Coordinates of C-alpha atoms in Angstrom, one line a residue:
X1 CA -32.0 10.0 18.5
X2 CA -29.1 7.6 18.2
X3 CA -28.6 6.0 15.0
X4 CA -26.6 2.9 14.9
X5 CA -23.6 2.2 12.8
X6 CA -24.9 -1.4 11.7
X7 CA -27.2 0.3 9.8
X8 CA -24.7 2.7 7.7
X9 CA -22.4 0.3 6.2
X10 CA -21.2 0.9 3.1
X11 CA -21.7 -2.4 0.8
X12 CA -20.5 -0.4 -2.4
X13 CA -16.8 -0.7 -0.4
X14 CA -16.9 -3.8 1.6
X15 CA -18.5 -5.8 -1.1
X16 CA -15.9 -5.5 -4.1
X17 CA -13.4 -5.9 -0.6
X18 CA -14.7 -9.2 0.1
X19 CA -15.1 -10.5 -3.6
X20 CA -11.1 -9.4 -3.9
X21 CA -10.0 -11.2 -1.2
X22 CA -11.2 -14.4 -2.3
X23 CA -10.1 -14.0 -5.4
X24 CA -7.3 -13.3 -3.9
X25 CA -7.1 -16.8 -2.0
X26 CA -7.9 -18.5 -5.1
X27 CA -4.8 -17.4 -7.1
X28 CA -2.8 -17.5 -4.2
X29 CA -4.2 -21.5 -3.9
X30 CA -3.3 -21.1 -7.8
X31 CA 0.3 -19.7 -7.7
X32 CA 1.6 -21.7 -4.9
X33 CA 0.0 -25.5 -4.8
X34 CA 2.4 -27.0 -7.4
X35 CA 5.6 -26.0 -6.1
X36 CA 4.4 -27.1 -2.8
X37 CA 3.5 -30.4 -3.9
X38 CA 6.6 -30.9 -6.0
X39 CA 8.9 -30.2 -2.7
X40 CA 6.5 -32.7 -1.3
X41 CA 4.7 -30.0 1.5
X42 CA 1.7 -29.4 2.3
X43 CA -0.4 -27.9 -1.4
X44 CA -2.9 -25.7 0.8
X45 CA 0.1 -24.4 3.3
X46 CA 0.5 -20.5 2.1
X47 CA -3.3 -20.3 1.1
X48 CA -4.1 -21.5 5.2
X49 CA -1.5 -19.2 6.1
X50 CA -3.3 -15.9 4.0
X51 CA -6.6 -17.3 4.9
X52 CA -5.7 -16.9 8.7
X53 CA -4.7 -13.2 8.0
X54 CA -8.0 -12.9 6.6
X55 CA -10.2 -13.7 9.5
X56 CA -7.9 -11.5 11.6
X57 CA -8.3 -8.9 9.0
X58 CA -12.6 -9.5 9.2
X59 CA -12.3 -9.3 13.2
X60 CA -9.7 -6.0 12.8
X61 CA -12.7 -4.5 10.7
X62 CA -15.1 -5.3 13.1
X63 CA -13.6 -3.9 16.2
X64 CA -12.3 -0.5 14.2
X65 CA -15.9 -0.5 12.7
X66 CA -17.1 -0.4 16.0
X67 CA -14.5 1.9 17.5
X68 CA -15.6 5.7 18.3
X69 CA -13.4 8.1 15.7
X70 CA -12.9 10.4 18.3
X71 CA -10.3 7.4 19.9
X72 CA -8.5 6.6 16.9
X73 CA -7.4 10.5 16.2
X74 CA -5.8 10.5 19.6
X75 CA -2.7 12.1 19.7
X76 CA -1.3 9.9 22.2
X77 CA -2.6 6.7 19.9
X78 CA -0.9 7.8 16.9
X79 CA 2.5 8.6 18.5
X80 CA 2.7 5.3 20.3
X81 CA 1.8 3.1 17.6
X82 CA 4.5 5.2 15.2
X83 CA 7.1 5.0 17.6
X84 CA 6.2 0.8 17.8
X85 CA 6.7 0.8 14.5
X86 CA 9.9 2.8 14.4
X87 CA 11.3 0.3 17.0
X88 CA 10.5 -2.8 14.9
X89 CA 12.3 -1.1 12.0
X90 CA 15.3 -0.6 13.3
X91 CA 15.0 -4.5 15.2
X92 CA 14.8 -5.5 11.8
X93 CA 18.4 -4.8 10.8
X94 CA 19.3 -7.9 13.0
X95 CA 17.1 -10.1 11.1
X96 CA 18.1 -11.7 7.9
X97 CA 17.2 -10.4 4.8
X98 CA 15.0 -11.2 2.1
X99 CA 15.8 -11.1 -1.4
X100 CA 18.3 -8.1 -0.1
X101 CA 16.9 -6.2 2.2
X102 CA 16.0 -7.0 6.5
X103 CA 12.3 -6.3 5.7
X104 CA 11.1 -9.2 8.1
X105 CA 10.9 -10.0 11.8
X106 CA 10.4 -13.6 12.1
X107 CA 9.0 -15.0 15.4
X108 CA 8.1 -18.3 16.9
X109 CA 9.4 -21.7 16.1
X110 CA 10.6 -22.1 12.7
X111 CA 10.0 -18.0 12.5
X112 CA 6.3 -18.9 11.8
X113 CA 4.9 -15.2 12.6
X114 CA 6.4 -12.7 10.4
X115 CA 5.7 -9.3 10.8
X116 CA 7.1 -6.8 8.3
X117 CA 7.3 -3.0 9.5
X118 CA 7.4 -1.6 6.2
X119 CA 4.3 -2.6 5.3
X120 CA 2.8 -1.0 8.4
X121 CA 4.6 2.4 7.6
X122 CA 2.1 2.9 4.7
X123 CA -1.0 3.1 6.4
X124 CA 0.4 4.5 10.1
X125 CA 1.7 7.7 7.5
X126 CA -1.7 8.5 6.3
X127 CA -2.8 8.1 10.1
X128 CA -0.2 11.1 11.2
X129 CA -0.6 13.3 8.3
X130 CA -4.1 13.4 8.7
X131 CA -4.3 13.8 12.3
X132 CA -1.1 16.3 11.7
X133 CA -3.0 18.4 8.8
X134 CA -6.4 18.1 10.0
X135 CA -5.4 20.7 13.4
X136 CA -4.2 23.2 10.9
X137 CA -6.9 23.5 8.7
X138 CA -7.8 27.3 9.4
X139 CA -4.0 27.8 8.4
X140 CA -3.8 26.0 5.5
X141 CA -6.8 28.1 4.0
X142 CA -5.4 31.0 5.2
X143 CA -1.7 31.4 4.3
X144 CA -1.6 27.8 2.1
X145 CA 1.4 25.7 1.8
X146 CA 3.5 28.0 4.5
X147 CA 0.8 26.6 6.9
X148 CA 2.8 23.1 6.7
X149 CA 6.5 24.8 7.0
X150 CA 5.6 27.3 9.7
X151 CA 7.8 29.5 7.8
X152 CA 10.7 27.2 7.8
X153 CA 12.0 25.4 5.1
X154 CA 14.5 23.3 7.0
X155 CA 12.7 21.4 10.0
X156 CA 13.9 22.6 13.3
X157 CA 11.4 20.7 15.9
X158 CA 11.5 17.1 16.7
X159 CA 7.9 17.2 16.2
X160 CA 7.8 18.5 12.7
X161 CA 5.8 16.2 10.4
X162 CA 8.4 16.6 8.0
X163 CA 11.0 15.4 9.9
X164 CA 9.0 12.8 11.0
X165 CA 8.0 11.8 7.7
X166 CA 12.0 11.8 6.6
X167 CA 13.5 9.9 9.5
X168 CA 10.5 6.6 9.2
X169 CA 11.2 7.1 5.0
X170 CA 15.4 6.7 5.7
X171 CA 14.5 4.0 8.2
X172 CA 12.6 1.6 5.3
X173 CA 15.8 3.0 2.7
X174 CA 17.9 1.8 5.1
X175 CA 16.6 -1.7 4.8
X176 CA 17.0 -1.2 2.4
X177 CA 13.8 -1.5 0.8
X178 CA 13.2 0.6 -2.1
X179 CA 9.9 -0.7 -3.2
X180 CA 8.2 0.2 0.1
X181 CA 10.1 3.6 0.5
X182 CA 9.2 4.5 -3.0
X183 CA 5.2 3.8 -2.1
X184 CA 6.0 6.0 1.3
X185 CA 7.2 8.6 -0.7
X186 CA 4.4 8.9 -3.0
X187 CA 1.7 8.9 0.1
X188 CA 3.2 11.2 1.5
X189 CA 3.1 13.7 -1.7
X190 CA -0.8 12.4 -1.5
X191 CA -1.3 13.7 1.7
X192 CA 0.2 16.7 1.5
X193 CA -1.9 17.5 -1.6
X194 CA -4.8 16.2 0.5
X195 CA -3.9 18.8 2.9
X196 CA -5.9 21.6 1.5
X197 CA -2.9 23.4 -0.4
X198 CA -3.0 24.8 -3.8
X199 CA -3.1 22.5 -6.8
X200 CA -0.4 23.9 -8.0
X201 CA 2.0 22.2 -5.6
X202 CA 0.6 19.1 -6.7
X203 CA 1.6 20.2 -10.0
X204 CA 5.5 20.6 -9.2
X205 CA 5.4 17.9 -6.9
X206 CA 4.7 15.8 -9.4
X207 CA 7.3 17.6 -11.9
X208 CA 9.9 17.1 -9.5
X209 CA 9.4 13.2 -8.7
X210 CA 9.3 12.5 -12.7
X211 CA 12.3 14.7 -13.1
X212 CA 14.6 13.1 -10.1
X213 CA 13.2 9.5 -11.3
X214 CA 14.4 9.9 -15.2
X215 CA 17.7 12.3 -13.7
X216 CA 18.2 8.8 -11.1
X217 CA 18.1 6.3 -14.2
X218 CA 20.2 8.3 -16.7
X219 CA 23.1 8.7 -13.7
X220 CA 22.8 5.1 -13.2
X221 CA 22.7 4.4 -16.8
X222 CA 25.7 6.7 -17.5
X223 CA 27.8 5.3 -14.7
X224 CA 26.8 2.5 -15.2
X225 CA 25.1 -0.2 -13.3
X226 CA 28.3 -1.8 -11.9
X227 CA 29.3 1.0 -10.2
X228 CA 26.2 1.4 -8.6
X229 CA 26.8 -2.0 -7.7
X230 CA 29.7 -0.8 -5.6
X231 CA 27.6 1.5 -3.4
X232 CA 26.9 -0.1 0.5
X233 CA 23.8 -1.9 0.4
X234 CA 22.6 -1.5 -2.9
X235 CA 23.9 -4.0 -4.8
X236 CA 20.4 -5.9 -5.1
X237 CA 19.3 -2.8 -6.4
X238 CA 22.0 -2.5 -8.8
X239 CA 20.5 -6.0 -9.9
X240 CA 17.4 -5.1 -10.6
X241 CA 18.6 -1.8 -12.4
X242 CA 20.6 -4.1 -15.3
X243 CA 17.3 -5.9 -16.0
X244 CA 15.2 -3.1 -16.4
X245 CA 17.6 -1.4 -18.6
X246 CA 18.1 -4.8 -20.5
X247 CA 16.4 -8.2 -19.6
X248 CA 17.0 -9.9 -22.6
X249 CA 20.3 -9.3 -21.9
X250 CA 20.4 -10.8 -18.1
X251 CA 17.9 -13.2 -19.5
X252 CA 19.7 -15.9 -16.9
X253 CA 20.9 -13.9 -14.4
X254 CA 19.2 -10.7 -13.3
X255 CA 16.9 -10.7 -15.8
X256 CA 15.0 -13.9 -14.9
X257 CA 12.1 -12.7 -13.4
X258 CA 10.8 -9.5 -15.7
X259 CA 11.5 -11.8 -18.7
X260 CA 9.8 -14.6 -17.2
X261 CA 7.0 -12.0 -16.5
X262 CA 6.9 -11.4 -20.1
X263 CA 6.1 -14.5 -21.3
X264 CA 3.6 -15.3 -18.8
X265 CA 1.5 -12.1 -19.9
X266 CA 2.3 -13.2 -23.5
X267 CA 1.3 -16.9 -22.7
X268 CA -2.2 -15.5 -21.2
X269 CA -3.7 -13.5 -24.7
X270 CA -6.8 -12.5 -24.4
X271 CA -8.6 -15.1 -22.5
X272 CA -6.0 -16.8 -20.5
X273 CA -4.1 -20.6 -20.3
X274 CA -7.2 -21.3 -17.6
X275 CA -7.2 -21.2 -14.2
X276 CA -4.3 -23.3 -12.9
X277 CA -2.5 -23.8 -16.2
X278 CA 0.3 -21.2 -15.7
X279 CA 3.4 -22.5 -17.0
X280 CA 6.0 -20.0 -15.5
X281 CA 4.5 -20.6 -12.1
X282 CA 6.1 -23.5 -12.2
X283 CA 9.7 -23.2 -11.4
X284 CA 10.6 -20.3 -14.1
X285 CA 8.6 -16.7 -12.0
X286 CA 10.1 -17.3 -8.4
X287 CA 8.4 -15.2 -7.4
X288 CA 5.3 -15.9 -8.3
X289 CA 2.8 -15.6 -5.4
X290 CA 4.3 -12.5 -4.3
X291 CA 6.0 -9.1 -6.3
X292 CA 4.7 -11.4 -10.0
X293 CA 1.7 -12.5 -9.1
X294 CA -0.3 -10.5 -11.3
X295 CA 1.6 -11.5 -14.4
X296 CA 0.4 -15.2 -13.4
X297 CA -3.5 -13.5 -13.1
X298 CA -2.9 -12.7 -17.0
X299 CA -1.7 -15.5 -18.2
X300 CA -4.2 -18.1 -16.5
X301 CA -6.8 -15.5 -17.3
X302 CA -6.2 -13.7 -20.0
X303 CA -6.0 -9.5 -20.6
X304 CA -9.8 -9.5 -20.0
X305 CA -9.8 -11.8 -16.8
X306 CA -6.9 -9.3 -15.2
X307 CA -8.8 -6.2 -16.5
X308 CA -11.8 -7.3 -14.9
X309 CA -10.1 -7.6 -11.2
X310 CA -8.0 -4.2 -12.0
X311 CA -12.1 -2.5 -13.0
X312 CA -13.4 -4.0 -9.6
X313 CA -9.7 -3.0 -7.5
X314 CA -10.4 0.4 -9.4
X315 CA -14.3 0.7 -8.3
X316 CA -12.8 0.0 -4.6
X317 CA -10.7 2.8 -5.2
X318 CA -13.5 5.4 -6.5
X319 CA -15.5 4.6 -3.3
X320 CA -13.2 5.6 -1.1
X321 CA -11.9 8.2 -3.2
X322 CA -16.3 9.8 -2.9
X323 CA -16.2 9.1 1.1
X324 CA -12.8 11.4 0.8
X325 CA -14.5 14.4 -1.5
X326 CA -17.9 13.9 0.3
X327 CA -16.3 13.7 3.9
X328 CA -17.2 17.3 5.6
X329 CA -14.4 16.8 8.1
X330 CA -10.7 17.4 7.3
X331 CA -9.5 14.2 9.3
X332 CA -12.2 11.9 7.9
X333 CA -11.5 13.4 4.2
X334 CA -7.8 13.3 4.1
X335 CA -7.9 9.4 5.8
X336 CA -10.0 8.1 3.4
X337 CA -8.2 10.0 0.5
X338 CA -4.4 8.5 2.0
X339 CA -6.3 5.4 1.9
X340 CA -7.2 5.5 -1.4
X341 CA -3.8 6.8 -2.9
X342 CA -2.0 4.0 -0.4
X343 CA -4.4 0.8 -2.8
X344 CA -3.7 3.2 -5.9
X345 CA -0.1 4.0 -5.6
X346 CA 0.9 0.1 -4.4
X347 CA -1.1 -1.1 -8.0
X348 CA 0.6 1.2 -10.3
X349 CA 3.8 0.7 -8.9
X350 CA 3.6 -3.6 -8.9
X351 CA 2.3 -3.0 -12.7
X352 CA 5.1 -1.2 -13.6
X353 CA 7.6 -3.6 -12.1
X354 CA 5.7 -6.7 -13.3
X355 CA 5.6 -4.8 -16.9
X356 CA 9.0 -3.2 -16.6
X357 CA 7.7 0.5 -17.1
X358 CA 9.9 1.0 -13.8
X359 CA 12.4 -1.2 -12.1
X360 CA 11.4 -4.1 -10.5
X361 CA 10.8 -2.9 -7.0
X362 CA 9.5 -6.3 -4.3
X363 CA 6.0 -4.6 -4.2
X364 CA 2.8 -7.0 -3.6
X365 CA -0.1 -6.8 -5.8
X366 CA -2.6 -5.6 -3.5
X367 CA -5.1 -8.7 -2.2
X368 CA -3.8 -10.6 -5.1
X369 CA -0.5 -11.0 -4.1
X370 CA 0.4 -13.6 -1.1
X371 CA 0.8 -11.4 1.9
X372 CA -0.6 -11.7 5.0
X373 CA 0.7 -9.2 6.8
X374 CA -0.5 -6.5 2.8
X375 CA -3.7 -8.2 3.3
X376 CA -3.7 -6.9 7.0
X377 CA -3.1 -3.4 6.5
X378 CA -4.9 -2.7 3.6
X379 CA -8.4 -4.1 5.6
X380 CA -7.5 -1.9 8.7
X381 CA -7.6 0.7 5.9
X382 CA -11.3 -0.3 4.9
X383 CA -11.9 -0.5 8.3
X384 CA -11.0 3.3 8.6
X385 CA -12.8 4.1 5.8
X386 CA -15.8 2.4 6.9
X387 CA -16.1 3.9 9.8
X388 CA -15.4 7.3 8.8
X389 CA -18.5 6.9 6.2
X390 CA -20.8 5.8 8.9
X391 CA -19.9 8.9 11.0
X392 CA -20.3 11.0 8.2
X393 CA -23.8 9.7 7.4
X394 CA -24.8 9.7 10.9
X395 CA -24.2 13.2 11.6
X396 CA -25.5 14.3 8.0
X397 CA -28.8 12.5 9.1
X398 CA -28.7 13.7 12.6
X399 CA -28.2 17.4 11.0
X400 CA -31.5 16.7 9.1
X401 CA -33.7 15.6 12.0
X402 CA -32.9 18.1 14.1
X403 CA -33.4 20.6 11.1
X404 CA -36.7 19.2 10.6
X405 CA -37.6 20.0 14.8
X406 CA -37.0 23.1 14.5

């Protein structure tokens, strides 16, 4: 008996996905219409441009919906679309940069199509390491983390996962890009403790990455930011180092944008300035749409407006956090777990920046912030998700009626 996918979809995830992406388009509408009308452009411009990702992102969903799972863990799939990815990384060097760092590929007249490699890393590295951990399953319950080294500490085959995972992490660092490479980092520590390995490397995993991070800011804060400064491509960095360490202080210069971040959460109290009614959007949080747009969320709608989107982001996050645990196989359970950690990771580390709990980093709010190419790869997540839910039911149910023959 063949039981069709149409009928499996999971509304408790594609729901809360929908209602986020149009609140998405509405505070993207919100954060960029008055600047656009005060340069005399077009008001609705970026919120056409995001809705167009949109409907690409709805038809991506549909077609991977549709897709059979047994294509998309091909070996030869994976590679391919890594080594794509790869090429536009390093293509990207040519391009000019952005706020620092030669994130963007612009194509097309008046570089109209813009892809950004980066942002494709994070999902593509939850891809590999599943398919990569999932063939080594037996081994990882058998002999535990040594399953993933092979015995070997330092790589020693092109093909290692490890390797692999270093030489696309330099790439994005070489940008450089340390918002993205940061997020890359942490999914990869997600899917190796995904992976079936003791907890206990999760444990010191997790040591280590707070240790190096407050080791990293006291160096910097020792030596000094202006030396840092001096360093070969990271003097945006250095930039973003002096306001989180003072902003006050850089109020004008480096500081703008976390202290104009500040007062738009302070402007928004509990129930907001209204929708539309942001002050600093206008002129004073550059960037606005994108890496602060969730500082404009609180202050046109207050702490309880923004903690009601974080609850429903959150609730996304749970649901595909249950089709992980629930999953029965590995592949299916560590996709929709790198998933998971990829929406979880890219929120806690734009709240920190916006908040100034960690440096400023360049990272989007995810659906909120204006994004097409975010928006993109965070539905081809769902999409993965989705499907790997439907499979799971249909063979639970299919397990059932053939029990029930017997």
């Amino acid at each position: 008996m063949k039981i069709d996918k149409q009928h499996l979809l999971n509304y408790s995830i594609l729901i809360p996905y929908l209602i986020l992406s149009i609140i998405g388009l509405i505070m993207i509408y919100s954060t960029t219409s008055a600047l656009q009308v005060q340069n005399e452009g077009n008001p609705f411009k970026l919120l056409l441009s995001q809705a167009g990702y949109w409907v690409i992102s709805l038809v991506a969903i549909y077609i991977i919906y549709r897709m059979k799972l047994s294509f998309l863990r091909r070996t030869g799939l994976i590679s391919v679309t890594l080594l794509i990815d790869g090429f536009l990384l390093v293509i990207s060097h040519f391009f000019d940069a952005v706020n620092g760092a030669h994130g963007w590929i612009r194509l097309g007249p008046g570089g109209i199509i813009g892809l950004q490699p980066a942002e494709y890393l994070k999902l593509l590295i939850v891809w590999y390491l599943a398919h990569q951990f999932a063939k080594i399953q037996g081994e990882i319950r058998k002999y535990d983390y040594q399953a993933l080294t092979k015995g070997q500490w330092i790589p020693n085959k092109l093909n290692d996962w490890r390797l692999v995972s270093l030489v696309f992490l330099g790439l994005v660092a070489s940008l450089p890009d340390l918002g993205n490479a940061v997020i890359v980092a942490l999914i990869i520590v997600v899917m190796v403790t995904a992976s079936g390995i003791g907890y206990r490397w999760f444990s010191t995993a997790l040591l280590g990455i707070v240790s190096a991070s407050a080791l990293l800011l006291g160096t910097i804060r020792v030596l000094g930011v202006e030396f840092v400064a001096k360093i070969p491509l990271f003097g945006y960095i250095a930039r973003r180092f002096a306001a989180y360490f003072n902003p006050f202080e850089n109020a004008t210069e480096s500081g703008w944008q976390l202290t104009n971040s500040y007062y738009a959460m302070s402007n928004g109290g509990w129930f907001g300035r209204g929708l539309g009614n942001s002050i600093e959007k206008n002129g004073y949080l550059v960037e606005a749409h994108t890496d602060f747009a969730f500082s404009i969320v609180i202050e046109e709608l207050g702490f309880l407006g923004a903690s009601l989107i974080l609850a429903l982001l959150f609730f996304l996050i749970l649901r595909i956090i249950v089709v992980g645990i629930r999953a029965k196989n590995p592949f299916n359970a560590m996709m929709a777990l790198g998933v998971a950690g990829m929406l979880l990771v890219q929120t806690f580390v734009n709240i920190g920046g916006i908040s100034g709990l960690i440096p400023a980093t360049g990272v989007t709010f995810p659906f909120i912030s204006q994004g097409g190419n975010s928006l993109l790869i965070i539905s081809i997540g769902i999409a993965f998700v989705l499907n790997i839910d439907a499979n799971e039911k249909r063979e639970l149910i299919q397990e059932e009626i053939e029990r029930t023959m017997i």
